[in-house]
Each structure stands twice: as C-alpha cells, then as structure tokens.
mmCIF file of C-alpha atoms in Angstrom:
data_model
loop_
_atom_site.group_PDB
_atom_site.id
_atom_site.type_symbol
_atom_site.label_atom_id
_atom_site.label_comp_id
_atom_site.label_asym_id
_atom_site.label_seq_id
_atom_site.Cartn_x
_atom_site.Cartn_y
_atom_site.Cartn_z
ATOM 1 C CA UNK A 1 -52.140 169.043 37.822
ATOM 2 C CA UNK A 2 -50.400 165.569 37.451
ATOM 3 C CA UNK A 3 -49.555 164.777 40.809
ATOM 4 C CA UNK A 4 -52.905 164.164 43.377
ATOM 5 C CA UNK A 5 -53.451 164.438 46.908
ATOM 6 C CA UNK A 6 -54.100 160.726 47.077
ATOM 7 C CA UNK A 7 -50.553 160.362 46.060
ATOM 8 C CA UNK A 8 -48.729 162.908 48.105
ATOM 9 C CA UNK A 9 -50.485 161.413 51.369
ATOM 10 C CA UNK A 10 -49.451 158.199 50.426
ATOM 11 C CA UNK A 11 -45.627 159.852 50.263
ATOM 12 C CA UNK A 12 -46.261 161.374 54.139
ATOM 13 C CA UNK A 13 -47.767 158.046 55.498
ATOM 14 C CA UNK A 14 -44.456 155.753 53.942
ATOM 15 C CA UNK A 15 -42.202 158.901 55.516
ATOM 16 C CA UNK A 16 -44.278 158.989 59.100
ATOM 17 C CA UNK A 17 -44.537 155.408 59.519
ATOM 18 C CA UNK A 18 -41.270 154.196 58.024
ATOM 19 C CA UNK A 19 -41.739 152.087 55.624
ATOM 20 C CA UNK A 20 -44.250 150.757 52.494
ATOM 21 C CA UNK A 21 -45.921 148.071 54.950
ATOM 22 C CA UNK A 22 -46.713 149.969 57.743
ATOM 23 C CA UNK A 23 -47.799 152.841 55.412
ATOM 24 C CA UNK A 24 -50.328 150.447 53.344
ATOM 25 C CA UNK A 25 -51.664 148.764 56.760
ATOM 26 C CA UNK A 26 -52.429 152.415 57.864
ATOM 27 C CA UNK A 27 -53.764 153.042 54.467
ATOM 28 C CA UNK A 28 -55.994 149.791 53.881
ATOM 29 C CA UNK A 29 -54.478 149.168 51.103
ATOM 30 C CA UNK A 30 -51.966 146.603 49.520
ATOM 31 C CA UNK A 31 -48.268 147.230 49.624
ATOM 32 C CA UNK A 32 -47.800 146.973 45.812
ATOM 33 C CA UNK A 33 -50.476 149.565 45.420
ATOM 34 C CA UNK A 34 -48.402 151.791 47.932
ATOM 35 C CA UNK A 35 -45.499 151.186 45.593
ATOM 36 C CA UNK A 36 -46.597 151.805 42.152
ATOM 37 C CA UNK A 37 -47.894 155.665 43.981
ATOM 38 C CA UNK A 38 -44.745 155.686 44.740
ATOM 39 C CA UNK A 39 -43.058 154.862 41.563
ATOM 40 C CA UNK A 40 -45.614 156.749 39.392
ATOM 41 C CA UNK A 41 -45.574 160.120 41.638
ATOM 42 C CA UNK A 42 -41.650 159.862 40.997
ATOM 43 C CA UNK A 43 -42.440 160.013 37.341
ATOM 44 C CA UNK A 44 -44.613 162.527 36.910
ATOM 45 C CA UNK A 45 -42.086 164.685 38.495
ATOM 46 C CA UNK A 46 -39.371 163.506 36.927
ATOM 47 C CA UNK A 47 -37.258 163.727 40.680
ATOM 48 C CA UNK A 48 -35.991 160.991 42.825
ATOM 49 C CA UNK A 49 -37.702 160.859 46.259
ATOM 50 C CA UNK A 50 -36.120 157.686 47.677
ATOM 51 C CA UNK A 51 -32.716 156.080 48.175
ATOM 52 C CA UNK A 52 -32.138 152.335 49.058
ATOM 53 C CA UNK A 53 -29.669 152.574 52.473
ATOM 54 C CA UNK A 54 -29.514 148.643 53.536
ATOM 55 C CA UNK A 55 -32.828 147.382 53.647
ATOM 56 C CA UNK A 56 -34.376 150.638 54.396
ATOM 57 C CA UNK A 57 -35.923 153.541 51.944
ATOM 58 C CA UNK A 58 -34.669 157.194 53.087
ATOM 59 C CA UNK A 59 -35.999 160.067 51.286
ATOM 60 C CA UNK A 60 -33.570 161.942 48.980
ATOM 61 C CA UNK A 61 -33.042 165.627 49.861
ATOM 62 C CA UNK A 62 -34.984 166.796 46.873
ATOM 63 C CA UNK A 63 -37.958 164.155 48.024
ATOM 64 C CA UNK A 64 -37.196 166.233 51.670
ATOM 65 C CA UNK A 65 -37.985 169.503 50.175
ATOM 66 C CA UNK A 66 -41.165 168.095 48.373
ATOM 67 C CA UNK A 67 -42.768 166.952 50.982
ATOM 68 C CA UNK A 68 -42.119 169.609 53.643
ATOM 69 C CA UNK A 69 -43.553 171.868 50.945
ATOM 70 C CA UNK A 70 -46.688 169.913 50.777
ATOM 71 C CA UNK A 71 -47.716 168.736 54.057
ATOM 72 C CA UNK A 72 -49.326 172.268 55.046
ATOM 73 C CA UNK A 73 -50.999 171.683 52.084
ATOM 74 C CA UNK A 74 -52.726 168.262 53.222
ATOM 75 C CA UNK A 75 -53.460 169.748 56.758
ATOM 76 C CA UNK A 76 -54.709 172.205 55.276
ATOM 77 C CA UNK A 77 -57.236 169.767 52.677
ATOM 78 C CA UNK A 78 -58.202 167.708 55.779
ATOM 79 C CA UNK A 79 -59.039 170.661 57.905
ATOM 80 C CA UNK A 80 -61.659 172.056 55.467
ATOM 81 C CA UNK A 81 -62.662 168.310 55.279
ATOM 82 C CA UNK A 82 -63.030 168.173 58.853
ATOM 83 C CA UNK A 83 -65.005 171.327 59.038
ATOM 84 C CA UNK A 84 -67.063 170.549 56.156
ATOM 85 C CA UNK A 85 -68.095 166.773 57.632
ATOM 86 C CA UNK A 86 -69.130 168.979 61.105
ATOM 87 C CA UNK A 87 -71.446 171.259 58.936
ATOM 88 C CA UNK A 88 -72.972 168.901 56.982
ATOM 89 C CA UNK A 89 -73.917 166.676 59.891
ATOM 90 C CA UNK A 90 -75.755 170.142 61.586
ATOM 91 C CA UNK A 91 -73.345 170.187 64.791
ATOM 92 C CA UNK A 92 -71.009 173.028 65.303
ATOM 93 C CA UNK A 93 -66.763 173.076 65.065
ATOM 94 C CA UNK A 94 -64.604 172.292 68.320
ATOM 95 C CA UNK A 95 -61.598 173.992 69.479
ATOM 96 C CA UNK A 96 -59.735 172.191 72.040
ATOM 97 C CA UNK A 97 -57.257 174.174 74.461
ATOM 98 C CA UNK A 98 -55.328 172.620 76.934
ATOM 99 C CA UNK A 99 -54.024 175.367 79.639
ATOM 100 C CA UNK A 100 -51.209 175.188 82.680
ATOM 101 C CA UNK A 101 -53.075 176.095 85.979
ATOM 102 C CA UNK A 102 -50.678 178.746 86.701
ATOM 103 C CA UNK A 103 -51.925 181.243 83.808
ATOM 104 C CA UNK A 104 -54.796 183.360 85.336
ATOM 105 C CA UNK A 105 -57.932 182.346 85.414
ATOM 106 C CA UNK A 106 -59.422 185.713 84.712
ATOM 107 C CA UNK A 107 -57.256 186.443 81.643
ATOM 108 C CA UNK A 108 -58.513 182.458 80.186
ATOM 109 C CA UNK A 109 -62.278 183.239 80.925
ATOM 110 C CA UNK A 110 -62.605 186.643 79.385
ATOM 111 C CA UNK A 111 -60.978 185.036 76.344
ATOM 112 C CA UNK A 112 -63.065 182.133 76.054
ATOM 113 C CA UNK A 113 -66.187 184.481 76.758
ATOM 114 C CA UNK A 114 -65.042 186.912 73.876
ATOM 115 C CA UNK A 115 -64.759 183.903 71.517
ATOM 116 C CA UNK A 116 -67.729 182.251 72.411
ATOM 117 C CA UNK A 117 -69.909 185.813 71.550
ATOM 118 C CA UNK A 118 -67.601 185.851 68.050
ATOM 119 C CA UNK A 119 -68.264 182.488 67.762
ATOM 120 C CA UNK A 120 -71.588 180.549 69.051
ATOM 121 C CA UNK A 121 -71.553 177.667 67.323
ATOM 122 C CA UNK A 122 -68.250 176.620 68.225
ATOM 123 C CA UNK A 123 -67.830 174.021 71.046
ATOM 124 C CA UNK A 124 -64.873 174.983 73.401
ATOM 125 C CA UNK A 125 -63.333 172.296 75.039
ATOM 126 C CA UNK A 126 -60.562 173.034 78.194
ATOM 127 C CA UNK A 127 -58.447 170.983 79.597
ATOM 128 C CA UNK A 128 -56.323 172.417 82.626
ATOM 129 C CA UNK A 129 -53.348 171.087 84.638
ATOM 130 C CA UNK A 130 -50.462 171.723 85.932
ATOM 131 C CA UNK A 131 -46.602 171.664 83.888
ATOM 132 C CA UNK A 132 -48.744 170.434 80.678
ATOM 133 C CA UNK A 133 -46.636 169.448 77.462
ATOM 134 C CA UNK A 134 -47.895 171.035 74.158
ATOM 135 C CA UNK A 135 -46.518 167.542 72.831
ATOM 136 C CA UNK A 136 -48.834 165.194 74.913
ATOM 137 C CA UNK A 137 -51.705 167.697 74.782
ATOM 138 C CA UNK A 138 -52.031 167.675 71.017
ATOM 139 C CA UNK A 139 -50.901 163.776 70.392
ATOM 140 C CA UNK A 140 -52.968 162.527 73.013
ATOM 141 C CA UNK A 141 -55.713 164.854 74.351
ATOM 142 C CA UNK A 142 -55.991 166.434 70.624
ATOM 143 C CA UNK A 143 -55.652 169.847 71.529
ATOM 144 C CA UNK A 144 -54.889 172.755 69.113
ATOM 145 C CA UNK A 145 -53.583 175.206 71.685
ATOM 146 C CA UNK A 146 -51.665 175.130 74.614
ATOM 147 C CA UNK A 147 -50.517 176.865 76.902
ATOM 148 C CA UNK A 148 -47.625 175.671 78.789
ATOM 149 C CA UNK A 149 -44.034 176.816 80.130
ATOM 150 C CA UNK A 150 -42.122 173.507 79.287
ATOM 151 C CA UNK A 151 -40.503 173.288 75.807
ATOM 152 C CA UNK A 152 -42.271 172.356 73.100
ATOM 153 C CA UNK A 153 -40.936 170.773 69.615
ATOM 154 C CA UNK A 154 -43.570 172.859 67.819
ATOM 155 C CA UNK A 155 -42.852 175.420 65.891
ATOM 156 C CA UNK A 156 -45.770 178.044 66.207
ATOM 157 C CA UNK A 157 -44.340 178.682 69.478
ATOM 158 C CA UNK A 158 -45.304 182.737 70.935
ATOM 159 C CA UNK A 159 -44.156 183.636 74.185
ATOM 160 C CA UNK A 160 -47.209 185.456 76.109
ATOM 161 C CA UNK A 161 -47.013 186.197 79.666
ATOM 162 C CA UNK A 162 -43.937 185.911 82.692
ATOM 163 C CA UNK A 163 -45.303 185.130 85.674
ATOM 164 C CA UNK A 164 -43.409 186.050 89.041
ATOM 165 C CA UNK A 165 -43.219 183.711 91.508
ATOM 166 C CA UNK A 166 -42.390 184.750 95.157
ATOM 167 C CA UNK A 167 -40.537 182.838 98.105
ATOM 168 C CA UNK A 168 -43.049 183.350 101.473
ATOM 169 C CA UNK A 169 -44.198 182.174 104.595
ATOM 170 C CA UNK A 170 -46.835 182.584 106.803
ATOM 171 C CA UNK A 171 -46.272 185.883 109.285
ATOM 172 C CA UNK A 172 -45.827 183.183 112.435
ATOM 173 C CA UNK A 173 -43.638 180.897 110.299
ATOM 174 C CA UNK A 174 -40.092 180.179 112.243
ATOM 175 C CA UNK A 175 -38.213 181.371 109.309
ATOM 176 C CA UNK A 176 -39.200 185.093 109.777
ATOM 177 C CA UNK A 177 -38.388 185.309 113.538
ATOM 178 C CA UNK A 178 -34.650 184.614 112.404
ATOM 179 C CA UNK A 179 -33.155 188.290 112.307
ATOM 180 C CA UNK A 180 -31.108 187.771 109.004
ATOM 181 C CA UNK A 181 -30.592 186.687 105.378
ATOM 182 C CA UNK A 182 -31.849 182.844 105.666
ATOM 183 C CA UNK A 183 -29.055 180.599 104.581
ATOM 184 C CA UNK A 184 -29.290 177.431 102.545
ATOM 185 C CA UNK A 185 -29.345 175.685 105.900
ATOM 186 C CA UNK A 186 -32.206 177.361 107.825
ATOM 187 C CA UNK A 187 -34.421 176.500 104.509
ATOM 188 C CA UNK A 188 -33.335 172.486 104.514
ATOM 189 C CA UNK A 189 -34.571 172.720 108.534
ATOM 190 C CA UNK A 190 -38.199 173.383 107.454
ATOM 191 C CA UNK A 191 -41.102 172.051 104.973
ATOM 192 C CA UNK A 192 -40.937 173.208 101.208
ATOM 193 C CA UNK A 193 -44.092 172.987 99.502
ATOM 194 C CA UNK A 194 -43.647 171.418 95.944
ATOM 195 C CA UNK A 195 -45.812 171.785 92.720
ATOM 196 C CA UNK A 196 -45.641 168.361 91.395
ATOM 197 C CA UNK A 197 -47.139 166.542 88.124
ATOM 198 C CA UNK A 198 -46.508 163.663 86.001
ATOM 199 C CA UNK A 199 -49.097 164.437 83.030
ATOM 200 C CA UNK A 200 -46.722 165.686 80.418
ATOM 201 C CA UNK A 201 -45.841 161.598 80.686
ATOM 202 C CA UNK A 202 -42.502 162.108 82.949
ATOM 203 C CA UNK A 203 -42.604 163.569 86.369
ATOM 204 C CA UNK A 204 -42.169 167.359 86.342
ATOM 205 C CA UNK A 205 -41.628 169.989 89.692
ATOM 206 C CA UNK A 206 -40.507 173.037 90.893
ATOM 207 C CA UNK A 207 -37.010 173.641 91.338
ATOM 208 C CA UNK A 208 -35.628 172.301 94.866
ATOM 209 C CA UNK A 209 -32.531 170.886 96.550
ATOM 210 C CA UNK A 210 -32.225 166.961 96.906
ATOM 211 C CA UNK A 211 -32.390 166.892 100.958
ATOM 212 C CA UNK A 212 -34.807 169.472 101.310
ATOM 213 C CA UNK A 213 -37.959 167.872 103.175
ATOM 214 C CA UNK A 214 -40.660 168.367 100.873
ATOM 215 C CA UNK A 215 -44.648 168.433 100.736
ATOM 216 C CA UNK A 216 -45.557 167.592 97.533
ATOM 217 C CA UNK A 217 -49.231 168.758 95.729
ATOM 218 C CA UNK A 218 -50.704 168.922 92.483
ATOM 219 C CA UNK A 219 -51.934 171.981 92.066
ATOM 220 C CA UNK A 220 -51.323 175.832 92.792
ATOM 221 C CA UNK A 221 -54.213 176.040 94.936
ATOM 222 C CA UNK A 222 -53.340 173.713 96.899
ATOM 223 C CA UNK A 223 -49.808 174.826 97.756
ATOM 224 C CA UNK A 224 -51.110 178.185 98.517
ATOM 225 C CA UNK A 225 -53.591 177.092 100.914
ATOM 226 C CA UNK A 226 -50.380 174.642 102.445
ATOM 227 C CA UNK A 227 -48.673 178.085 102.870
ATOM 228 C CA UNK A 228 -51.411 179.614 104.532
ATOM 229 C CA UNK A 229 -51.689 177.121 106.941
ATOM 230 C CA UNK A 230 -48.043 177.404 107.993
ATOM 231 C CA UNK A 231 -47.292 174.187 107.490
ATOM 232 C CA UNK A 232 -44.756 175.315 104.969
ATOM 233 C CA UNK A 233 -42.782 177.923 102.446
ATOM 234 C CA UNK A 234 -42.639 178.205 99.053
ATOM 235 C CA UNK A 235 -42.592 180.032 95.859
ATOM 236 C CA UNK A 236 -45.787 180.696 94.986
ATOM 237 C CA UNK A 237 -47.283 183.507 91.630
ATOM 238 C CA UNK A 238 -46.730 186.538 93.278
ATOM 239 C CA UNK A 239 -50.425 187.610 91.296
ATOM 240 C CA UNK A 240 -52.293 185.265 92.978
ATOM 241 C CA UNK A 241 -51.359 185.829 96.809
ATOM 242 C CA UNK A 242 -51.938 190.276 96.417
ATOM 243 C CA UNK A 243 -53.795 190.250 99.199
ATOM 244 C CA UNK A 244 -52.311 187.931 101.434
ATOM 245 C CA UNK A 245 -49.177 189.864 100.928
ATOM 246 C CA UNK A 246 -50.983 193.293 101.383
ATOM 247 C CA UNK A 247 -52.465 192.403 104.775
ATOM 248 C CA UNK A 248 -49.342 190.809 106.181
ATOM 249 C CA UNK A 249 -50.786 187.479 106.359
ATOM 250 C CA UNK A 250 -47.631 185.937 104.366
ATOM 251 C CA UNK A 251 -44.414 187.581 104.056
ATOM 252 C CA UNK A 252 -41.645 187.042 101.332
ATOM 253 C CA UNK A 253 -38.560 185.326 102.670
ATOM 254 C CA UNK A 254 -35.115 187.728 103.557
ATOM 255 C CA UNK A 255 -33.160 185.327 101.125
ATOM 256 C CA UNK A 256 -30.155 186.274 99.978
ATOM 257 C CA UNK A 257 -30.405 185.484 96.578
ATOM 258 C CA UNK A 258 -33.400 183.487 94.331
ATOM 259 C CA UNK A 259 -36.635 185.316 96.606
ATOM 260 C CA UNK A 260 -38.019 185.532 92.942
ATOM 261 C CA UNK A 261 -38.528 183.381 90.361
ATOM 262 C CA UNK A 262 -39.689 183.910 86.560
ATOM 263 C CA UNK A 263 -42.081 181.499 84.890
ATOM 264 C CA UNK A 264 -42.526 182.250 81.247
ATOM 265 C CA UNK A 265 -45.631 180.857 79.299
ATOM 266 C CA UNK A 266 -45.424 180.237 75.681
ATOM 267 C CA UNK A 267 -48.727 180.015 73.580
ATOM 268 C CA UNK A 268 -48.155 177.041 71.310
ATOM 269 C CA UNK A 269 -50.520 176.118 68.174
ATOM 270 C CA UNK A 270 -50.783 173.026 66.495
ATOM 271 C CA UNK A 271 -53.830 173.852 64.393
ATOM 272 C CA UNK A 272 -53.749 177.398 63.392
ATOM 273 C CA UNK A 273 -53.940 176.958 59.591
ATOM 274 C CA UNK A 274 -56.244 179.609 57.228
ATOM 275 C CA UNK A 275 -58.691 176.765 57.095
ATOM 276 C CA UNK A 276 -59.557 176.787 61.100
ATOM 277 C CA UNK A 277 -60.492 180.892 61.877
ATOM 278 C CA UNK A 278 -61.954 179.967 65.099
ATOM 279 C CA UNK A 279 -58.186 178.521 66.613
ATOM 280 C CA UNK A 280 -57.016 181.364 65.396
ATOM 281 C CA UNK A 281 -58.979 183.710 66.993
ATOM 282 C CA UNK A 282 -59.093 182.441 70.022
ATOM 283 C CA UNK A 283 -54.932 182.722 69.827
ATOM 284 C CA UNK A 284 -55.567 186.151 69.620
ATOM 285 C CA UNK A 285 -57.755 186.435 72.382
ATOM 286 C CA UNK A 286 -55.180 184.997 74.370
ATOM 287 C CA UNK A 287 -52.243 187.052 73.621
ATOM 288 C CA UNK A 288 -50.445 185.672 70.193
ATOM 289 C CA UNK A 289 -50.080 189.017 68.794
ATOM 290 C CA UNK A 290 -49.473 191.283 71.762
ATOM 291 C CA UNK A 291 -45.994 191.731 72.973
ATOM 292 C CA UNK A 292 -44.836 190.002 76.303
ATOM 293 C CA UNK A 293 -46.362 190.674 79.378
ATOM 294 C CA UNK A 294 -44.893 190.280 83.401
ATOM 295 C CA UNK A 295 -47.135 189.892 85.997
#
C-alpha cells in the first residue's frame, strides 16, 4: 500500500478543521509537515484533492469521494485502538447510551440486563433526560446510542417504538363537568401541564398554544403526578397512566379533535462499527432490527 493512515488522517483533520493551521495545531505538528502529506498523498495517487478558491483550500470532488470512502476506515482503526488500549490496561470496554425519559423503563432495563449477562466486562454507562439530541449526546456526553424523538443529522437512524400520548384530567377536574366537546376556549381557561427541557442546548416542549397558562416541569413523572393532583391537564404516555385510567382516577378529555398524540422514538448510533460488538448488541437489545412498535 502507498498511501498510510498517518496520511489519510492528516487529509480528515485539514477537511474537519478547515484549514492546514488549525489541522497541524490539532495534530502537534508543523504546518509544512501538514503540507508536504498533503502534497505527497496527492502523488501517490496521482488525483487532485484540493482546489485554491480565494484564500481558502476546498476539496475537489474526486478528493470528496476519497475521503468519504476512507473515514469508516479510520473509525474503524481507532476503535480497535481504543479497545485494544482498554484490554491491555486490564479494565473492561464502555458503552455509553443516552435515553429520552419517555421510552419505558422496563423495556431499557431488561435490555441493559440481557447485555450485561452477554457481556460482563463491559461498563454500561446511562444517561437519561428528557427531549435529548443524538447530536449533543454523542459530541458532548460521548454517547454511542441514543434514543431520542427529535431529529438527528446521523445517519444510522432506526425508528423503534410510537408512543401514544393521551389528553386527561383528573375525574373532579372542571373540564369534565362541562357536558360537551371542550373548545379551544374552555382549555385556555385552565392549567396545561408542560414537559419542558433545554439539554439538547435550545429549549425544547410539548406542543401548546401561546396564551395558554402553563405549568412547566422537567420530567414525565412529574407532570403525571401534576395531573393527579388536579392542578392541571395534559397529554401524558397513555402506557404509563393504565391504571389510573382503568380505575377512573383520570379521564381523557371529550376534545374534538388532537385527544391523542404520537411520539415516535428513533434509535440512533454513532458507534456501531464491526470493531465495537458490544454497541451493537445492545442496539439489538433495544429494538434496531425489529419492526416498529405502538404502545
């Protein structure tokens, strides 16, 4: 082989960063050194991979091609580098999974438990919240799965599970001891109970009209246990208030139009590449082969 990996990360690092500088501060190393790679890995493949636009070095289409052809290749080198650093100092592998609050708690524990008897030496680490970004979870919290229902720029994206959500009340609430549909109006007269959270960066919360008095919380358990008291309606997972509904302690809403809701969770993967088995297994666990599920 002519070309090295040396050379080809070199190529991703000038792309990523934007520039020879940047790329050979990242790099610790000096910027003619990041040029003649540059140069020489041109050579040895006899193909252009920059253009001069201005001051600024774009790459080429073919240099385009190249290098989205190789970078699974390099995650997939520093994986098995990764992996090979954690066995040779004795500890075990991580995989990191970063969950919205809203998928069920039994489904996520019987997964992780599976895994964790497939896989004992492998530390899980979970992070839960509520209207998580795949994005932020795997730039900042370094997670390898999520699973989320906002819309993610990955592209191992696998829808697993629709959740309904319900519009209800407590049984005393005044909106059931009106003897019709509820109008837009009877709803802006009382307290809507609002999943709210800003840690996918920007603030993120359930759908709601601008003058409707609001109660906001931050998490589902909370806004159920808001409904219960009767301070409040709202749409809450239909799955997680069974019995509630069953006994007649909260009643869905005689709306019109919009009593249910549909919250679909995607499973997205950053880090499922041949060279990490145990993300990928715990994917499976969670649903990334089964076929779409409502609940």
């Amino acid at each position: 082989m002519d070309t090295t990996l040396d050379a080809w990360e070199i190529l991703q690092a000038v792309v990523q960063l934007g520039g020879f500088a940047p790329a050979a501060h990242k790099l610790n190393r000096s910027q003619s050194t990041i040029s003649y790679a540059i140069g020489r890995l041109q050579e040895q493949l006899g193909v252009r991979l920059f253009e001069i636009h201005g001051r600024k070095a774009q790459l080429t289409e073919a240099g385009r091609a190249l290098l989205a052809d190789v970078e699974p290749h390099l995650a997939g080198f520093h994986g098995i580098e990764q992996r090979a650093r954690v066995i040779a100092s004795g500890g075990a592998s991580e995989v990191r999974i970063s969950v919205d609050s809203i998928f069920p708690d039994d489904r996520l524990f019987e997964a992780l438990a599976a895994f964790s008897r497939s896989y004992p030496h492998a530390r899980l680490r979970l992070r839960q919240g509520t209207f998580l970004s795949a994005d932020t979870e795997f730039s900042l919290h370094n997670a390898q799965i999520c699973i989320t229902g906002l819309v993610s720029r990955e592209i191992l994206v696998k829808p697993i599970l629709v959740i309904g959500m319900i519009a209800v009340a407590r049984h005393d609430h005044p909106l059931l001891s009106i003897r019709r549909r509820l109008s837009r109006s009877d709803l802006m007269q009382h307290t809507l109970v609002s999943i709210e959270s800003a840690a996918s960066g920007s603030l993120k919360q359930q759908p709601r009209l601008p003058a409707q008095r609001v109660l906001p919380v931050g998490t589902i358990e909370s806004a159920i246990s808001a409904v219960r008291s009767g301070l409040c309606f709202g749409w809450l997972p239909k799955y997680r208030i069974l019995s509630e509904l069953e006994r007649g302690d909260c009643v869905a809403l005689p709306l019109p139009a919009g009593k249910t809701r549909d919250v679909r969770l995607n499973l997205v993967g950053r880090d499922l590449s041949v060279s990490n088995p145990e993300a990928n297994a715990l994917a499976e666990l969670l649903g990334m082969s089964r076929e779409l599920e409502t609940i």
